[in-house]
Amino acid sequence: AARTQDVSRAKIQASIAAGLVLVNGQPAAKASQQLKAGDCVVCRLQPPPPMQALPEAIPLDIKYEDDHVIVVNKPSGMVVHVAPGHHHGTLVNALLHHCALPALDLDSSLDLDPDLGTGIGTSSSSSCSTSSLSSSSCLRPGIVHRLDKGTSGLLVVAKTEVALTRLQAQFKARTVDRLYDSITVGCPVQPNGRVETNICRDPRDRKRMAAAPYGSGRGRTAGSNYTVMAPLAGGGAALVRWKLDTGRTHQIRVHAKYIGHPLLGDDTYGGTAPAALAAVSRGSSLDSLSSLEVVEQLGRPALHARTLGFTHPVTGARLSFEQPVPEDFLRALRGLGMEAAYG
């Protein structure tokens, strides 16, 4: 079990059906076969089917483009990279079409969940020596960093290998500026704060991440700084801005939950639970039904990548971009009683 803890139940069942799981040298009859003490089980995994990223005519909101980089405003609901179960409609599909590039044969041996990939600057994002958009055989062509499916906002993509390598170096050196806007359940007591933990895979749910004590050796260290921009719904929610020191998977979502204020609409980390809706309603003019309506209309974690700043990998010029929150985020703010204009 220790050697297969990161393998899905479906993958193991498929391997059993294919006769690749042996019990005492014989193919397992079925997944429910009873084992006895001393039985020897050998499990070979069913190889994944080949994957291919096809160019698709998907509109892109491009904020900047030259021969080396593209900065896009990713809508919520769009997966960044092709992954098992997400072969179409991704940012990579759209970029291939935009750049007039052919279909790409991708490495399907990496069983990535599209919303639980590796973080910025990890070995997975830098291990492919030809991972520019123009010549790629790895899983995430040209993707220097990523945003979760439900997160909207700014993202930079490399068009050449030189750009890819130099942008990756900037993320690793933490010289890229990023600010994120969010709506939290409840309002943090301190108007400004810093969260430091390790972030690792949740041992109870492989599709989630979890906070662990900082420096514990479990997972990787992560640092986030937050500022309360405005209390909402009488303190039942808040507009909170985040500045990241690191870029771990689900970092803001995990850290928001860690401080007791999960992101509104984040069903993975408690932002849609009955207790969360009650907290939003408490002390405000909103009843629980109104709180539920705000969450349902949003339909995603309330998180938006607002600003992005980096040094151009070729010219050396400092580039900075800002993207106001989208309409669904604004509707949520208004539903929570924010009357002042916010973009």
PDB file of C-alpha atoms in Angstrom, residues 27-232:
ATOM      1  CA  PRO A  27      -3.665 -12.933 -11.925  1.00  0.00           C
ATOM      2  CA  ALA A  28      -6.072 -11.526  -9.344  1.00  0.00           C
ATOM      3  CA  ALA A  29      -9.589 -12.792 -10.065  1.00  0.00           C
ATOM      4  CA  LYS A  30     -11.307  -9.537  -9.111  1.00  0.00           C
ATOM      5  CA  ALA A  31     -10.784  -6.378  -7.109  1.00  0.00           C
ATOM      6  CA  SER A  32     -12.661  -7.805  -4.116  1.00  0.00           C
ATOM      7  CA  GLN A  33     -10.489 -10.928  -3.890  1.00  0.00           C
ATOM      8  CA  GLN A  34      -9.736 -11.741  -0.280  1.00  0.00           C
ATOM      9  CA  LEU A  35      -6.078 -11.869   0.760  1.00  0.00           C
ATOM     10  CA  LYS A  36      -4.514 -14.014   3.438  1.00  0.00           C
ATOM     11  CA  ALA A  37      -1.540 -13.326   5.624  1.00  0.00           C
ATOM     12  CA  GLY A  38       1.622 -14.142   3.704  1.00  0.00           C
ATOM     13  CA  ASP A  39       0.122 -13.629   0.234  1.00  0.00           C
ATOM     14  CA  CYS A  40       2.515 -12.013  -2.228  1.00  0.00           C
ATOM     15  CA  VAL A  41       0.939  -9.289  -4.370  1.00  0.00           C
ATOM     16  CA  VAL A  42       2.719  -7.826  -7.377  1.00  0.00           C
ATOM     17  CA  CYS A  43       1.044  -4.836  -8.998  1.00  0.00           C
ATOM     18  CA  ARG A  44       2.022  -3.502 -12.409  1.00  0.00           C
ATOM     19  CA  LEU A  45       0.051  -0.435 -13.451  1.00  0.00           C
ATOM     20  CA  GLN A  46      -1.939  -0.290 -16.651  1.00  0.00           C
ATOM     21  CA  PRO A  47      -0.053   2.107 -18.928  1.00  0.00           C
ATOM     22  CA  PRO A  48      -2.024   5.294 -19.620  1.00  0.00           C
ATOM     23  CA  PRO A  49      -3.341   5.900 -23.115  1.00  0.00           C
ATOM     24  CA  PRO A  50      -1.346   8.318 -25.275  1.00  0.00           C
ATOM     25  CA  MET A  51      -2.369  11.938 -24.932  1.00  0.00           C
ATOM     26  CA  GLN A  52      -2.362  14.634 -27.552  1.00  0.00           C
ATOM     27  CA  ALA A  53      -2.983  18.361 -27.283  1.00  0.00           C
ATOM     28  CA  LEU A  54      -4.889  19.612 -30.313  1.00  0.00           C
ATOM     29  CA  PRO A  55      -5.047  23.238 -31.450  1.00  0.00           C
ATOM     30  CA  GLU A  56      -8.506  24.593 -30.667  1.00  0.00           C
ATOM     31  CA  ALA A  57     -10.020  27.937 -31.676  1.00  0.00           C
ATOM     32  CA  ILE A  58     -10.732  29.133 -28.152  1.00  0.00           C
ATOM     33  CA  PRO A  59     -10.832  32.920 -27.642  1.00  0.00           C
ATOM     34  CA  LEU A  60      -8.004  34.280 -25.494  1.00  0.00           C
ATOM     35  CA  ASP A  61      -7.920  37.544 -23.574  1.00  0.00           C
ATOM     36  CA  ILE A  62      -4.327  38.505 -24.363  1.00  0.00           C
ATOM     37  CA  LYS A  63      -2.880  41.414 -22.398  1.00  0.00           C
ATOM     38  CA  TYR A  64       0.598  41.345 -23.922  1.00  0.00           C
ATOM     39  CA  GLU A  65       2.421  39.392 -26.586  1.00  0.00           C
ATOM     40  CA  ASP A  66       5.748  39.480 -28.409  1.00  0.00           C
ATOM     41  CA  ASP A  67       8.046  36.865 -29.938  1.00  0.00           C
ATOM     42  CA  HIS A  68       9.025  35.501 -26.515  1.00  0.00           C
ATOM     43  CA  VAL A  69       6.090  35.676 -24.071  1.00  0.00           C
ATOM     44  CA  ILE A  70       2.321  35.908 -23.859  1.00  0.00           C
ATOM     45  CA  VAL A  71       0.412  37.306 -20.879  1.00  0.00           C
ATOM     46  CA  VAL A  72      -3.204  36.144 -20.762  1.00  0.00           C
ATOM     47  CA  ASN A  73      -6.181  36.820 -18.537  1.00  0.00           C
ATOM     48  CA  LYS A  74      -7.427  33.288 -17.836  1.00  0.00           C
ATOM     49  CA  PRO A  75     -11.148  32.940 -17.196  1.00  0.00           C
ATOM     50  CA  SER A  76     -12.367  30.833 -14.303  1.00  0.00           C
ATOM     51  CA  GLY A  77     -13.414  27.366 -15.396  1.00  0.00           C
ATOM     52  CA  MET A  78     -10.524  26.914 -17.832  1.00  0.00           C
ATOM     53  CA  VAL A  79      -7.938  24.225 -17.064  1.00  0.00           C
ATOM     54  CA  VAL A  80      -4.401  25.408 -17.813  1.00  0.00           C
ATOM     55  CA  HIS A  81      -2.819  22.230 -19.174  1.00  0.00           C
ATOM     56  CA  VAL A  82      -3.943  19.040 -20.863  1.00  0.00           C
ATOM     57  CA  ALA A  83      -4.320  16.180 -18.382  1.00  0.00           C
ATOM     58  CA  PRO A  84      -6.156  12.865 -18.142  1.00  0.00           C
ATOM     59  CA  GLY A  85      -9.840  13.712 -18.417  1.00  0.00           C
ATOM     60  CA  HIS A  86      -9.082  17.192 -19.749  1.00  0.00           C
ATOM     61  CA  HIS A  87      -7.922  16.808 -23.331  1.00  0.00           C
ATOM     62  CA  HIS A  88      -9.889  19.735 -24.730  1.00  0.00           C
ATOM     63  CA  GLY A  89     -10.736  23.304 -23.819  1.00  0.00           C
ATOM     64  CA  THR A  90      -7.508  23.995 -21.953  1.00  0.00           C
ATOM     65  CA  LEU A  91      -5.258  27.024 -22.156  1.00  0.00           C
ATOM     66  CA  VAL A  92      -2.651  24.880 -23.934  1.00  0.00           C
ATOM     67  CA  ASN A  93      -5.197  23.925 -26.627  1.00  0.00           C
ATOM     68  CA  ALA A  94      -6.016  27.599 -27.144  1.00  0.00           C
ATOM     69  CA  LEU A  95      -2.357  28.655 -27.268  1.00  0.00           C
ATOM     70  CA  LEU A  96      -1.481  26.041 -29.877  1.00  0.00           C
ATOM     71  CA  HIS A  97      -4.178  27.438 -32.150  1.00  0.00           C
ATOM     72  CA  HIS A  98      -3.230  31.040 -31.442  1.00  0.00           C
ATOM     73  CA  CYS A  99       0.410  30.357 -32.292  1.00  0.00           C
ATOM     74  CA  ALA A 100      -0.527  28.303 -35.382  1.00  0.00           C
ATOM     75  CA  LEU A 101       1.267  25.223 -34.043  1.00  0.00           C
ATOM     76  CA  PRO A 102       0.470  21.573 -34.771  1.00  0.00           C
ATOM     77  CA  ALA A 103      -0.906  19.025 -32.339  1.00  0.00           C
ATOM     78  CA  LEU A 104       1.487  17.880 -29.641  1.00  0.00           C
ATOM     79  CA  ASP A 105       2.067  14.329 -28.466  1.00  0.00           C
ATOM     80  CA  LEU A 106       2.266  14.611 -24.708  1.00  0.00           C
ATOM     81  CA  ASP A 107       3.845  12.537 -21.993  1.00  0.00           C
ATOM     82  CA  SER A 108       0.851  10.756 -20.483  1.00  0.00           C
ATOM     83  CA  SER A 109       2.932   8.883 -17.914  1.00  0.00           C
ATOM     84  CA  LEU A 110       2.463  11.698 -15.406  1.00  0.00           C
ATOM     85  CA  ASP A 111      -0.925  11.178 -13.766  1.00  0.00           C
ATOM     86  CA  LEU A 112      -1.652  14.802 -12.912  1.00  0.00           C
ATOM     87  CA  ASP A 113      -4.992  15.980 -11.663  1.00  0.00           C
ATOM     88  CA  PRO A 114      -5.721  19.183 -13.643  1.00  0.00           C
ATOM     89  CA  ASP A 115      -6.447  21.061 -10.449  1.00  0.00           C
ATOM     90  CA  LEU A 116      -3.706  19.475  -8.346  1.00  0.00           C
ATOM     91  CA  GLY A 117      -0.503  19.692 -10.339  1.00  0.00           C
ATOM     92  CA  THR A 118       2.926  20.552  -9.093  1.00  0.00           C
ATOM     93  CA  GLY A 119       3.667  24.065  -7.932  1.00  0.00           C
ATOM     94  CA  ILE A 120       5.825  26.761  -9.464  1.00  0.00           C
ATOM     95  CA  GLY A 121       9.515  26.060  -9.857  1.00  0.00           C
ATOM     96  CA  THR A 122       9.329  22.354  -9.065  1.00  0.00           C
ATOM     97  CA  SER A 123      11.207  19.705 -10.938  1.00  0.00           C
ATOM     98  CA  SER A 124       8.112  18.742 -12.914  1.00  0.00           C
ATOM     99  CA  SER A 125       7.906  22.177 -14.466  1.00  0.00           C
ATOM    100  CA  SER A 126      11.555  22.290 -15.416  1.00  0.00           C
ATOM    101  CA  SER A 127      12.441  18.709 -16.248  1.00  0.00           C
ATOM    102  CA  CYS A 128      11.507  18.897 -19.937  1.00  0.00           C
ATOM    103  CA  SER A 129      14.373  20.254 -21.949  1.00  0.00           C
ATOM    104  CA  THR A 130      12.135  21.177 -24.885  1.00  0.00           C
ATOM    105  CA  SER A 131       9.123  22.647 -23.144  1.00  0.00           C
ATOM    106  CA  SER A 132       8.632  25.832 -25.138  1.00  0.00           C
ATOM    107  CA  LEU A 133       5.465  26.212 -27.157  1.00  0.00           C
ATOM    108  CA  SER A 134       7.378  25.856 -30.394  1.00  0.00           C
ATOM    109  CA  SER A 135       8.867  22.423 -29.658  1.00  0.00           C
ATOM    110  CA  SER A 136       7.351  20.371 -26.892  1.00  0.00           C
ATOM    111  CA  SER A 137       6.874  16.797 -25.801  1.00  0.00           C
ATOM    112  CA  CYS A 138       6.237  17.375 -22.119  1.00  0.00           C
ATOM    113  CA  LEU A 139       2.996  17.751 -20.233  1.00  0.00           C
ATOM    114  CA  ARG A 140       2.811  21.538 -19.899  1.00  0.00           C
ATOM    115  CA  PRO A 141       4.292  23.204 -22.955  1.00  0.00           C
ATOM    116  CA  GLY A 142       5.442  26.738 -22.216  1.00  0.00           C
ATOM    117  CA  ILE A 143       3.543  26.946 -18.920  1.00  0.00           C
ATOM    118  CA  VAL A 144       5.848  28.695 -16.467  1.00  0.00           C
ATOM    119  CA  HIS A 145       3.337  28.812 -13.617  1.00  0.00           C
ATOM    120  CA  ARG A 146      -0.279  27.829 -13.252  1.00  0.00           C
ATOM    121  CA  LEU A 147      -3.647  28.890 -11.926  1.00  0.00           C
ATOM    122  CA  ASP A 148      -6.241  26.447 -10.636  1.00  0.00           C
ATOM    123  CA  LYS A 149      -9.245  25.765 -12.841  1.00  0.00           C
ATOM    124  CA  GLY A 150     -11.515  27.944 -10.702  1.00  0.00           C
ATOM    125  CA  THR A 151      -9.066  30.844 -10.415  1.00  0.00           C
ATOM    126  CA  SER A 152      -9.260  33.752 -12.838  1.00  0.00           C
ATOM    127  CA  GLY A 153      -6.568  36.255 -13.734  1.00  0.00           C
ATOM    128  CA  LEU A 154      -3.107  36.865 -15.126  1.00  0.00           C
ATOM    129  CA  LEU A 155      -0.679  34.192 -16.272  1.00  0.00           C
ATOM    130  CA  VAL A 156       2.520  34.398 -18.341  1.00  0.00           C
ATOM    131  CA  VAL A 157       3.419  31.752 -20.934  1.00  0.00           C
ATOM    132  CA  ALA A 158       6.810  31.276 -22.602  1.00  0.00           C
ATOM    133  CA  LYS A 159       6.944  31.022 -26.400  1.00  0.00           C
ATOM    134  CA  THR A 160      10.624  30.081 -26.628  1.00  0.00           C
ATOM    135  CA  GLU A 161      12.954  27.889 -24.628  1.00  0.00           C
ATOM    136  CA  VAL A 162      15.126  30.870 -23.662  1.00  0.00           C
ATOM    137  CA  ALA A 163      12.077  32.648 -22.287  1.00  0.00           C
ATOM    138  CA  LEU A 164      10.955  29.525 -20.444  1.00  0.00           C
ATOM    139  CA  THR A 165      14.298  28.956 -18.741  1.00  0.00           C
ATOM    140  CA  ARG A 166      14.733  32.582 -17.694  1.00  0.00           C
ATOM    141  CA  LEU A 167      11.175  32.993 -16.440  1.00  0.00           C
ATOM    142  CA  GLN A 168      11.468  29.782 -14.418  1.00  0.00           C
ATOM    143  CA  ALA A 169      14.619  31.225 -12.861  1.00  0.00           C
ATOM    144  CA  GLN A 170      12.711  34.356 -11.843  1.00  0.00           C
ATOM    145  CA  PHE A 171       9.974  32.344 -10.159  1.00  0.00           C
ATOM    146  CA  LYS A 172      12.585  30.272  -8.362  1.00  0.00           C
ATOM    147  CA  ALA A 173      14.395  33.439  -7.218  1.00  0.00           C
ATOM    148  CA  ARG A 174      11.037  34.930  -6.121  1.00  0.00           C
ATOM    149  CA  THR A 175      11.476  38.100  -8.155  1.00  0.00           C
ATOM    150  CA  VAL A 176       8.068  37.824  -9.824  1.00  0.00           C
ATOM    151  CA  ASP A 177       5.428  40.143  -8.326  1.00  0.00           C
ATOM    152  CA  ARG A 178       1.980  38.641  -7.817  1.00  0.00           C
ATOM    153  CA  LEU A 179      -1.087  39.923  -5.977  1.00  0.00           C
ATOM    154  CA  TYR A 180      -4.335  37.982  -5.643  1.00  0.00           C
ATOM    155  CA  ASP A 181      -7.784  39.203  -4.622  1.00  0.00           C
ATOM    156  CA  SER A 182     -10.062  36.882  -2.678  1.00  0.00           C
ATOM    157  CA  ILE A 183     -13.278  36.794  -0.692  1.00  0.00           C
ATOM    158  CA  THR A 184     -12.945  34.928   2.580  1.00  0.00           C
ATOM    159  CA  VAL A 185     -15.561  33.437   4.856  1.00  0.00           C
ATOM    160  CA  GLY A 186     -15.405  35.677   7.923  1.00  0.00           C
ATOM    161  CA  CYS A 187     -13.000  38.556   8.395  1.00  0.00           C
ATOM    162  CA  PRO A 188      -9.490  38.033   9.804  1.00  0.00           C
ATOM    163  CA  VAL A 189      -9.052  39.829  13.123  1.00  0.00           C
ATOM    164  CA  GLN A 190      -5.698  41.314  12.149  1.00  0.00           C
ATOM    165  CA  PRO A 191      -5.880  43.691   9.155  1.00  0.00           C
ATOM    166  CA  ASN A 192      -2.483  42.417   7.983  1.00  0.00           C
ATOM    167  CA  GLY A 193      -0.894  39.059   8.567  1.00  0.00           C
ATOM    168  CA  ARG A 194       1.604  36.476   7.436  1.00  0.00           C
ATOM    169  CA  VAL A 195       1.036  32.727   7.169  1.00  0.00           C
ATOM    170  CA  GLU A 196       3.952  30.294   7.202  1.00  0.00           C
ATOM    171  CA  THR A 197       3.424  26.549   6.977  1.00  0.00           C
ATOM    172  CA  ASN A 198       4.590  23.585   5.034  1.00  0.00           C
ATOM    173  CA  ILE A 199       2.139  22.417   2.374  1.00  0.00           C
ATOM    174  CA  CYS A 200       1.851  18.719   1.572  1.00  0.00           C
ATOM    175  CA  ARG A 201      -0.646  16.346   0.030  1.00  0.00           C
ATOM    176  CA  ASP A 202      -3.556  15.612   2.373  1.00  0.00           C
ATOM    177  CA  PRO A 203      -3.051  11.994   3.521  1.00  0.00           C
ATOM    178  CA  ARG A 204      -6.829  11.539   3.721  1.00  0.00           C
ATOM    179  CA  ASP A 205      -7.632  12.882   0.261  1.00  0.00           C
ATOM    180  CA  ARG A 206      -5.110  12.823  -2.585  1.00  0.00           C
ATOM    181  CA  LYS A 207      -6.990  15.596  -4.429  1.00  0.00           C
ATOM    182  CA  ARG A 208      -6.386  18.072  -1.619  1.00  0.00           C
ATOM    183  CA  MET A 209      -3.401  19.732  -0.044  1.00  0.00           C
ATOM    184  CA  ALA A 210      -2.936  20.343   3.672  1.00  0.00           C
ATOM    185  CA  ALA A 211      -0.956  22.622   5.976  1.00  0.00           C
ATOM    186  CA  ALA A 212       1.764  21.110   8.150  1.00  0.00           C
ATOM    187  CA  PRO A 213       4.046  22.771  10.726  1.00  0.00           C
ATOM    188  CA  TYR A 214       6.578  25.082   9.127  1.00  0.00           C
ATOM    189  CA  GLY A 215       9.923  23.375   8.634  1.00  0.00           C
ATOM    190  CA  SER A 216       8.518  19.979   9.606  1.00  0.00           C
ATOM    191  CA  GLY A 217       9.887  18.317   6.490  1.00  0.00           C
ATOM    192  CA  ARG A 218       6.409  17.345   5.321  1.00  0.00           C
ATOM    193  CA  GLY A 219       5.853  18.791   1.871  1.00  0.00           C
ATOM    194  CA  ARG A 220       7.474  22.154   1.123  1.00  0.00           C
ATOM    195  CA  THR A 221       7.645  25.467   2.967  1.00  0.00           C
ATOM    196  CA  ALA A 222       5.167  28.177   1.947  1.00  0.00           C
ATOM    197  CA  GLY A 223       4.762  31.835   2.893  1.00  0.00           C
ATOM    198  CA  SER A 224       1.763  34.085   2.233  1.00  0.00           C
ATOM    199  CA  ASN A 225       1.052  37.676   3.264  1.00  0.00           C
ATOM    200  CA  TYR A 226      -2.493  39.036   3.422  1.00  0.00           C
ATOM    201  CA  THR A 227      -4.207  42.404   3.801  1.00  0.00           C
ATOM    202  CA  VAL A 228      -7.889  42.905   4.596  1.00  0.00           C
ATOM    203  CA  MET A 229      -9.115  45.360   1.969  1.00  0.00           C
ATOM    204  CA  ALA A 230     -12.702  45.598   3.253  1.00  0.00           C
ATOM    205  CA  PRO A 231     -14.969  43.728   5.682  1.00  0.00           C
ATOM    206  CA  LEU A 232     -18.139  42.440   4.000  1.00  0.00           C
TER     207      LEU A 232
END
